[in-house]
Amino acid sequence: MTAEYEIIRNEYEQQLHSHWAAKQHDDINLLLGAMDGLYHHHYAVGDFDRTVLTVPADQRQQLILREMHRMESEQVELILDGLGAVPANARVLDAGSGRGGTSFILHDRLGCRVDGVNFCEHHIAFSRKLAEARGCGDSVRFHYANMTATGFPDASYQYVVSNETTMYVDLFEAFHEFARLLEPGGRYVLVTWCANDAVAASGASPEIDAINDHYVCRIHPRSTYMRALAANGLVPSKVRDLTAEAIPYWELRSHSELRTGVESAFLQGYRSNRLNYLLVAAELAQSPPRVSHEG
Ligand code: GPP
Ligand code: MG
């Protein structure tokens, strides 16, 4: 990072920065992460162990949290699956790295170097401390930077991942940056929740409004993902709609005393198919077009 790259660039990013700066004591993430040092800011797919809901009440809450944490950690398998075989000398960029959970799992599993980028200072301090404690501070680095304008050199990564973070950025701008950072033939893997504009015109719905308000985010239509990828030479090789699989996590979380109030919006969004949970893997074309703004 050099000083010439401004990190917080506009009013929306200022608002977002303030939102995350104030979220230093988010128990639902801190208590889960404290179980094994993997702190996540994403959700999960697949079913939960339904017996946790039938155990005596005094043990139930702890078991729900443990199950949520297991599911959030296993969610990173989606990214691993999208990445495929990654050589240990590869460089991976984790765009929107939160408190580091995804970056650490990728490094532990693949042995590669991972750079996490995030513009929340307390997340960066937190994840750097964890990297030292985990003994991987040389291989897993966290940078205070804007993921849409990192200032990192062109073609310096073989892989870019974003795990439920693209609802915070302009997709054309972000994918332009990722395409710049990737070597030709490099791969971008994203997991996101998005509006299904095949069923709701322009992707608007009350549950999407509720989620946007809750997280200060801007959920994008599914078609915008495809257009912004194509505009930047990122050619999808895998697209998985995991909407149905994303429902149980929110059912389980609705039973937690740490639920935050956003659960019913996700449940309603996924059950109505107005909100989708998507995995995309895309490779950068050899001579890609570059479009940082929608035409
Ligand atoms: C919410 O997960 C995650 C996002 C809104 C995506 C971006 C997160 C980054 C750190 C870049 P969460 O685990 O913070 O939500 P909750 O507190 O509701 O579990
Ligand atoms: Mg969480």
Coordinates of C-alpha atoms and ligand atoms in Angstrom, one line a residue:
M1 CA 0.0 0.0 0.0
T2 CA 1.2 3.5 -0.8
A3 CA -0.3 6.7 0.6
E4 CA -1.5 7.7 -2.9
Y5 CA -4.3 5.1 -2.6
E6 CA -7.1 6.6 -0.6
I7 CA -8.8 3.9 1.4
I8 CA -12.2 5.5 2.3
R9 CA -13.2 7.3 -0.9
N10 CA -16.8 8.4 -0.7
E11 CA -19.8 9.0 1.5
Y12 CA -21.0 5.4 1.3
E13 CA -17.6 3.9 2.2
Q14 CA -17.5 6.4 5.1
Q15 CA -20.8 5.1 6.3
L16 CA -19.7 1.5 5.9
H17 CA -16.4 2.1 7.6
S18 CA -18.3 3.6 10.6
H19 CA -20.7 0.7 10.7
W20 CA -17.8 -1.9 11.0
A21 CA -15.8 0.4 13.3
A22 CA -18.7 0.3 15.8
K23 CA -19.0 -3.5 15.6
Q24 CA -16.2 -4.4 18.0
H25 CA -18.2 -6.5 20.3
D26 CA -20.3 -8.7 18.0
D27 CA -20.8 -11.7 20.3
I28 CA -22.3 -13.8 17.6
N29 CA -19.0 -13.8 15.8
L30 CA -16.6 -13.5 18.7
L31 CA -18.0 -16.3 20.8
L32 CA -18.1 -18.7 17.8
G33 CA -14.5 -17.8 16.8
A34 CA -13.2 -18.2 20.3
M35 CA -13.9 -22.0 20.0
D36 CA -10.8 -22.5 17.8
G37 CA -9.5 -19.1 16.6
L38 CA -11.3 -19.1 13.3
Y39 CA -13.5 -15.9 13.2
H40 CA -15.9 -15.8 10.3
H41 CA -18.1 -13.1 8.7
H42 CA -20.1 -15.4 6.5
Y43 CA -22.9 -17.9 6.8
A44 CA -23.2 -21.5 5.7
V45 CA -24.7 -24.2 3.5
G46 CA -26.0 -27.7 4.3
D47 CA -28.1 -29.1 7.0
F48 CA -27.5 -28.9 10.7
D49 CA -27.6 -31.6 13.3
R50 CA -31.3 -31.5 14.2
T51 CA -30.7 -33.2 17.5
V52 CA -29.3 -30.0 19.0
L53 CA -32.8 -28.6 19.1
T54 CA -34.0 -31.5 21.3
V55 CA -31.3 -31.5 24.0
P56 CA -32.2 -30.0 27.4
A57 CA -32.5 -26.2 27.4
D58 CA -29.4 -25.7 29.6
Q59 CA -27.1 -27.3 27.1
R60 CA -29.0 -26.3 23.9
Q61 CA -27.6 -22.8 23.4
Q62 CA -24.0 -23.9 23.5
L63 CA -24.6 -26.7 21.1
I64 CA -26.4 -24.3 18.7
L65 CA -23.3 -22.0 18.7
R66 CA -21.0 -25.0 18.2
E67 CA -23.0 -26.2 15.3
M68 CA -23.2 -22.7 13.7
H69 CA -19.4 -22.5 14.0
R70 CA -18.9 -25.9 12.4
M71 CA -21.1 -24.9 9.5
E72 CA -19.4 -21.5 9.0
S73 CA -16.0 -23.2 8.9
E74 CA -17.2 -25.9 6.5
Q75 CA -18.6 -23.2 4.2
V76 CA -15.0 -22.5 3.2
E77 CA -15.1 -25.9 1.4
L78 CA -17.2 -24.1 -1.2
I79 CA -14.3 -21.7 -1.9
L80 CA -11.8 -24.6 -1.9
D81 CA -13.9 -26.5 -4.3
G82 CA -14.1 -23.5 -6.6
L83 CA -10.3 -23.0 -6.4
G84 CA -9.4 -26.6 -7.4
A85 CA -5.8 -27.6 -7.2
V86 CA -3.7 -24.7 -5.9
P87 CA 0.1 -25.0 -5.9
A88 CA 1.7 -24.2 -2.5
N89 CA 3.7 -21.4 -4.1
A90 CA 0.5 -19.6 -5.4
R91 CA -0.6 -16.3 -4.1
V92 CA -4.2 -15.8 -3.1
L93 CA -6.0 -12.5 -2.4
D94 CA -8.9 -12.6 0.1
A95 CA -11.0 -9.6 -0.8
G96 CA -12.8 -8.4 2.3
S97 CA -11.0 -10.7 4.8
G98 CA -12.9 -9.8 8.0
R99 CA -11.2 -11.3 11.0
G100 CA -9.3 -13.8 8.9
G101 CA -11.3 -17.0 9.1
T102 CA -11.3 -17.8 5.4
S103 CA -7.7 -16.7 4.8
F104 CA -6.4 -19.0 7.6
I105 CA -8.4 -22.0 6.4
L106 CA -7.1 -21.5 2.8
H107 CA -3.5 -21.2 4.0
D108 CA -3.9 -24.2 6.3
R109 CA -5.4 -26.4 3.6
L110 CA -3.3 -25.2 0.6
G111 CA -0.1 -24.1 2.1
C112 CA -0.2 -21.0 -0.1
R113 CA 0.5 -17.3 0.7
V114 CA -2.7 -15.4 1.4
D115 CA -3.1 -11.6 1.5
G116 CA -6.3 -10.4 3.2
V117 CA -7.6 -7.0 2.4
N118 CA -10.1 -5.1 4.6
F119 CA -10.8 -1.5 5.4
C120 CA -11.9 -2.1 9.0
E121 CA -8.9 -1.3 11.2
H122 CA -9.9 -3.4 14.2
H123 CA -10.4 -6.4 12.0
I124 CA -7.0 -5.9 10.6
A125 CA -5.4 -5.6 14.0
F126 CA -7.3 -8.7 15.2
S127 CA -6.4 -10.9 12.3
R128 CA -2.7 -9.9 12.3
K129 CA -2.5 -10.9 16.0
L130 CA -4.1 -14.2 15.1
A131 CA -1.7 -14.8 12.3
E132 CA 1.2 -14.3 14.7
A133 CA -0.4 -16.6 17.3
R134 CA -1.0 -19.2 14.6
G135 CA 2.6 -19.0 13.5
C136 CA 1.8 -18.0 9.9
G137 CA 2.4 -14.3 10.1
D138 CA 4.9 -14.5 7.1
S139 CA 2.4 -16.3 4.9
V140 CA -0.9 -14.8 5.8
R141 CA -0.8 -11.0 5.8
F142 CA -3.6 -8.6 6.3
H143 CA -3.6 -5.2 4.7
Y144 CA -5.6 -2.1 5.5
A145 CA -6.8 -1.3 2.0
N146 CA -9.9 -0.9 -0.1
M147 CA -10.6 -4.1 -2.0
T148 CA -11.7 -2.2 -5.1
A149 CA -8.5 -0.1 -5.2
T150 CA -5.7 -2.0 -3.5
G151 CA -2.6 -0.4 -5.0
F152 CA -1.1 -3.9 -5.3
P153 CA 0.9 -4.6 -8.6
D154 CA -0.7 -5.8 -11.8
A155 CA -0.9 -9.6 -12.3
S156 CA 0.5 -10.3 -8.9
Y157 CA -2.0 -13.1 -7.9
Q158 CA -3.0 -16.4 -9.3
Y159 CA -6.2 -16.5 -7.3
V160 CA -8.7 -14.0 -5.9
V161 CA -11.5 -15.0 -3.6
S162 CA -14.3 -13.0 -2.0
N163 CA -16.4 -14.8 0.7
E164 CA -19.7 -12.9 1.0
T165 CA -18.2 -9.4 0.7
T166 CA -19.3 -8.2 -2.8
M167 CA -22.5 -6.7 -1.5
Y168 CA -20.3 -3.9 -0.3
V169 CA -18.8 -2.9 -3.6
D170 CA -19.6 -1.7 -7.1
L171 CA -19.2 -5.0 -9.0
F172 CA -17.8 -3.4 -12.1
E173 CA -15.2 -1.6 -10.1
A174 CA -14.3 -4.6 -8.0
F175 CA -14.1 -7.1 -10.8
H176 CA -12.0 -4.6 -12.8
E177 CA -9.6 -4.5 -9.8
F178 CA -9.6 -8.3 -9.5
A179 CA -8.9 -8.7 -13.2
R180 CA -6.0 -6.3 -12.9
L181 CA -4.6 -8.2 -9.9
L182 CA -4.9 -11.6 -11.5
E183 CA -2.4 -13.2 -14.0
P184 CA -4.1 -14.2 -17.3
G185 CA -5.6 -17.6 -16.7
G186 CA -5.8 -16.8 -12.9
R187 CA -9.0 -17.7 -11.2
Y188 CA -11.6 -15.7 -9.2
V189 CA -13.9 -17.5 -6.8
L190 CA -16.8 -15.7 -5.2
V191 CA -19.6 -16.7 -2.8
T192 CA -22.3 -14.2 -2.4
W193 CA -26.0 -13.6 -1.6
C194 CA -27.6 -11.8 -4.4
A195 CA -31.1 -10.7 -5.7
N196 CA -32.7 -13.1 -8.1
D197 CA -33.8 -10.7 -10.7
A198 CA -35.2 -13.6 -12.7
V199 CA -38.1 -13.6 -10.3
A200 CA -38.3 -10.1 -8.9
A201 CA -38.0 -7.3 -11.4
S202 CA -34.8 -5.3 -10.8
G203 CA -34.1 -7.5 -7.8
A204 CA -36.1 -5.4 -5.3
S205 CA -37.9 -7.1 -2.4
P206 CA -38.8 -6.2 1.2
E207 CA -36.4 -8.8 2.6
I208 CA -33.5 -7.5 0.5
D209 CA -34.3 -4.0 1.8
A210 CA -34.2 -5.3 5.3
I211 CA -30.9 -7.0 4.9
N212 CA -29.4 -4.0 3.2
D213 CA -30.5 -1.8 6.1
H214 CA -29.2 -4.2 8.7
Y215 CA -25.7 -4.5 7.2
V216 CA -25.4 -1.2 5.4
C217 CA -24.9 -3.2 2.2
R218 CA -26.2 -3.1 -1.4
I219 CA -27.3 -6.6 -2.5
H220 CA -26.8 -6.8 -6.3
P221 CA -28.9 -8.6 -8.8
R222 CA -27.7 -11.9 -10.0
S223 CA -27.5 -10.7 -13.6
T224 CA -25.2 -7.8 -12.6
Y225 CA -22.6 -10.4 -11.3
M226 CA -22.6 -12.1 -14.7
R227 CA -22.4 -8.8 -16.7
A228 CA -19.6 -7.4 -14.5
L229 CA -17.6 -10.6 -14.7
A230 CA -17.9 -10.7 -18.5
A231 CA -17.1 -7.1 -18.9
N232 CA -13.8 -7.7 -17.2
G233 CA -12.8 -10.9 -19.0
L234 CA -13.7 -13.1 -16.1
V235 CA -15.2 -16.2 -17.8
P236 CA -17.2 -18.4 -15.5
S237 CA -16.4 -22.1 -15.4
K238 CA -18.6 -22.9 -12.5
V239 CA -21.9 -21.4 -11.2
R240 CA -23.7 -23.1 -8.4
D241 CA -27.0 -21.9 -7.0
L242 CA -27.0 -23.0 -3.4
T243 CA -30.1 -21.1 -2.3
A244 CA -31.9 -24.2 -0.9
E245 CA -28.8 -25.3 1.0
A246 CA -28.4 -21.9 2.6
I247 CA -31.7 -22.1 4.4
P248 CA -30.9 -24.5 7.4
Y249 CA -28.2 -22.2 8.8
W250 CA -30.8 -19.5 9.3
E251 CA -33.3 -21.9 10.8
L252 CA -30.7 -23.0 13.3
R253 CA -29.6 -19.4 14.0
S254 CA -33.2 -18.4 14.6
H255 CA -33.1 -20.7 17.7
S256 CA -30.0 -19.0 19.1
E257 CA -30.3 -16.5 21.9
L258 CA -27.6 -14.5 20.0
R259 CA -29.8 -14.1 16.9
T260 CA -29.6 -10.5 15.6
G261 CA -33.0 -10.0 14.0
V262 CA -31.9 -10.4 10.4
E263 CA -32.8 -14.2 10.4
S264 CA -36.3 -13.9 9.2
A265 CA -35.3 -11.7 6.2
F266 CA -32.8 -14.3 5.0
L267 CA -35.3 -17.1 5.5
Q268 CA -38.0 -15.3 3.7
G269 CA -35.6 -14.3 0.9
Y270 CA -34.3 -17.8 0.3
R271 CA -37.6 -19.5 0.7
S272 CA -39.3 -17.2 -1.8
N273 CA -36.2 -17.6 -4.2
R274 CA -36.0 -13.8 -4.3
L275 CA -32.6 -14.0 -2.6
N276 CA -30.0 -16.4 -4.0
Y277 CA -26.8 -17.9 -2.5
L278 CA -24.3 -18.3 -5.3
L279 CA -20.9 -19.7 -5.9
V280 CA -19.0 -18.6 -9.1
A281 CA -15.6 -19.6 -10.2
A282 CA -14.2 -17.7 -13.2
E283 CA -10.9 -17.6 -15.1
L284 CA -9.3 -14.4 -16.5
A285 CA -9.1 -14.4 -20.3
Q286 CA -5.7 -14.0 -21.9
S287 CA -6.5 -10.6 -23.3
P288 CA -9.3 -9.4 -21.2
P289 CA -11.5 -6.4 -21.7
R290 CA -11.5 -4.0 -18.8
V291 CA -14.6 -2.1 -17.8
S292 CA -14.7 -0.4 -14.4
H293 CA -18.0 1.3 -14.8
E294 CA -21.3 0.0 -16.2
G295 CA -21.8 1.5 -19.7
Ligands
GPP1 C1 -21.9 -10.5 7.7 O1 -21.4 -11.5 8.5 C2 -21.1 -10.4 6.6 C3 -21.2 -9.5 5.7 C4 -22.3 -8.5 5.8 C5 -20.2 -9.5 4.7 C6 -19.0 -8.7 4.8 C7 -18.1 -8.8 5.9 C8 -16.8 -8.4 6.0 C9 -16.1 -8.4 7.3 C10 -16.2 -7.8 4.8 P1 -21.3 -11.3 10.0 O2 -20.8 -12.6 10.6 O3 -20.5 -10.1 10.4 O4 -22.8 -11.1 10.4 P2 -23.5 -11.4 11.8 O5 -22.8 -10.6 12.8 O6 -24.9 -11.1 11.6 O7 -23.2 -12.9 12.0
MG2 MG -21.5 -14.0 11.8

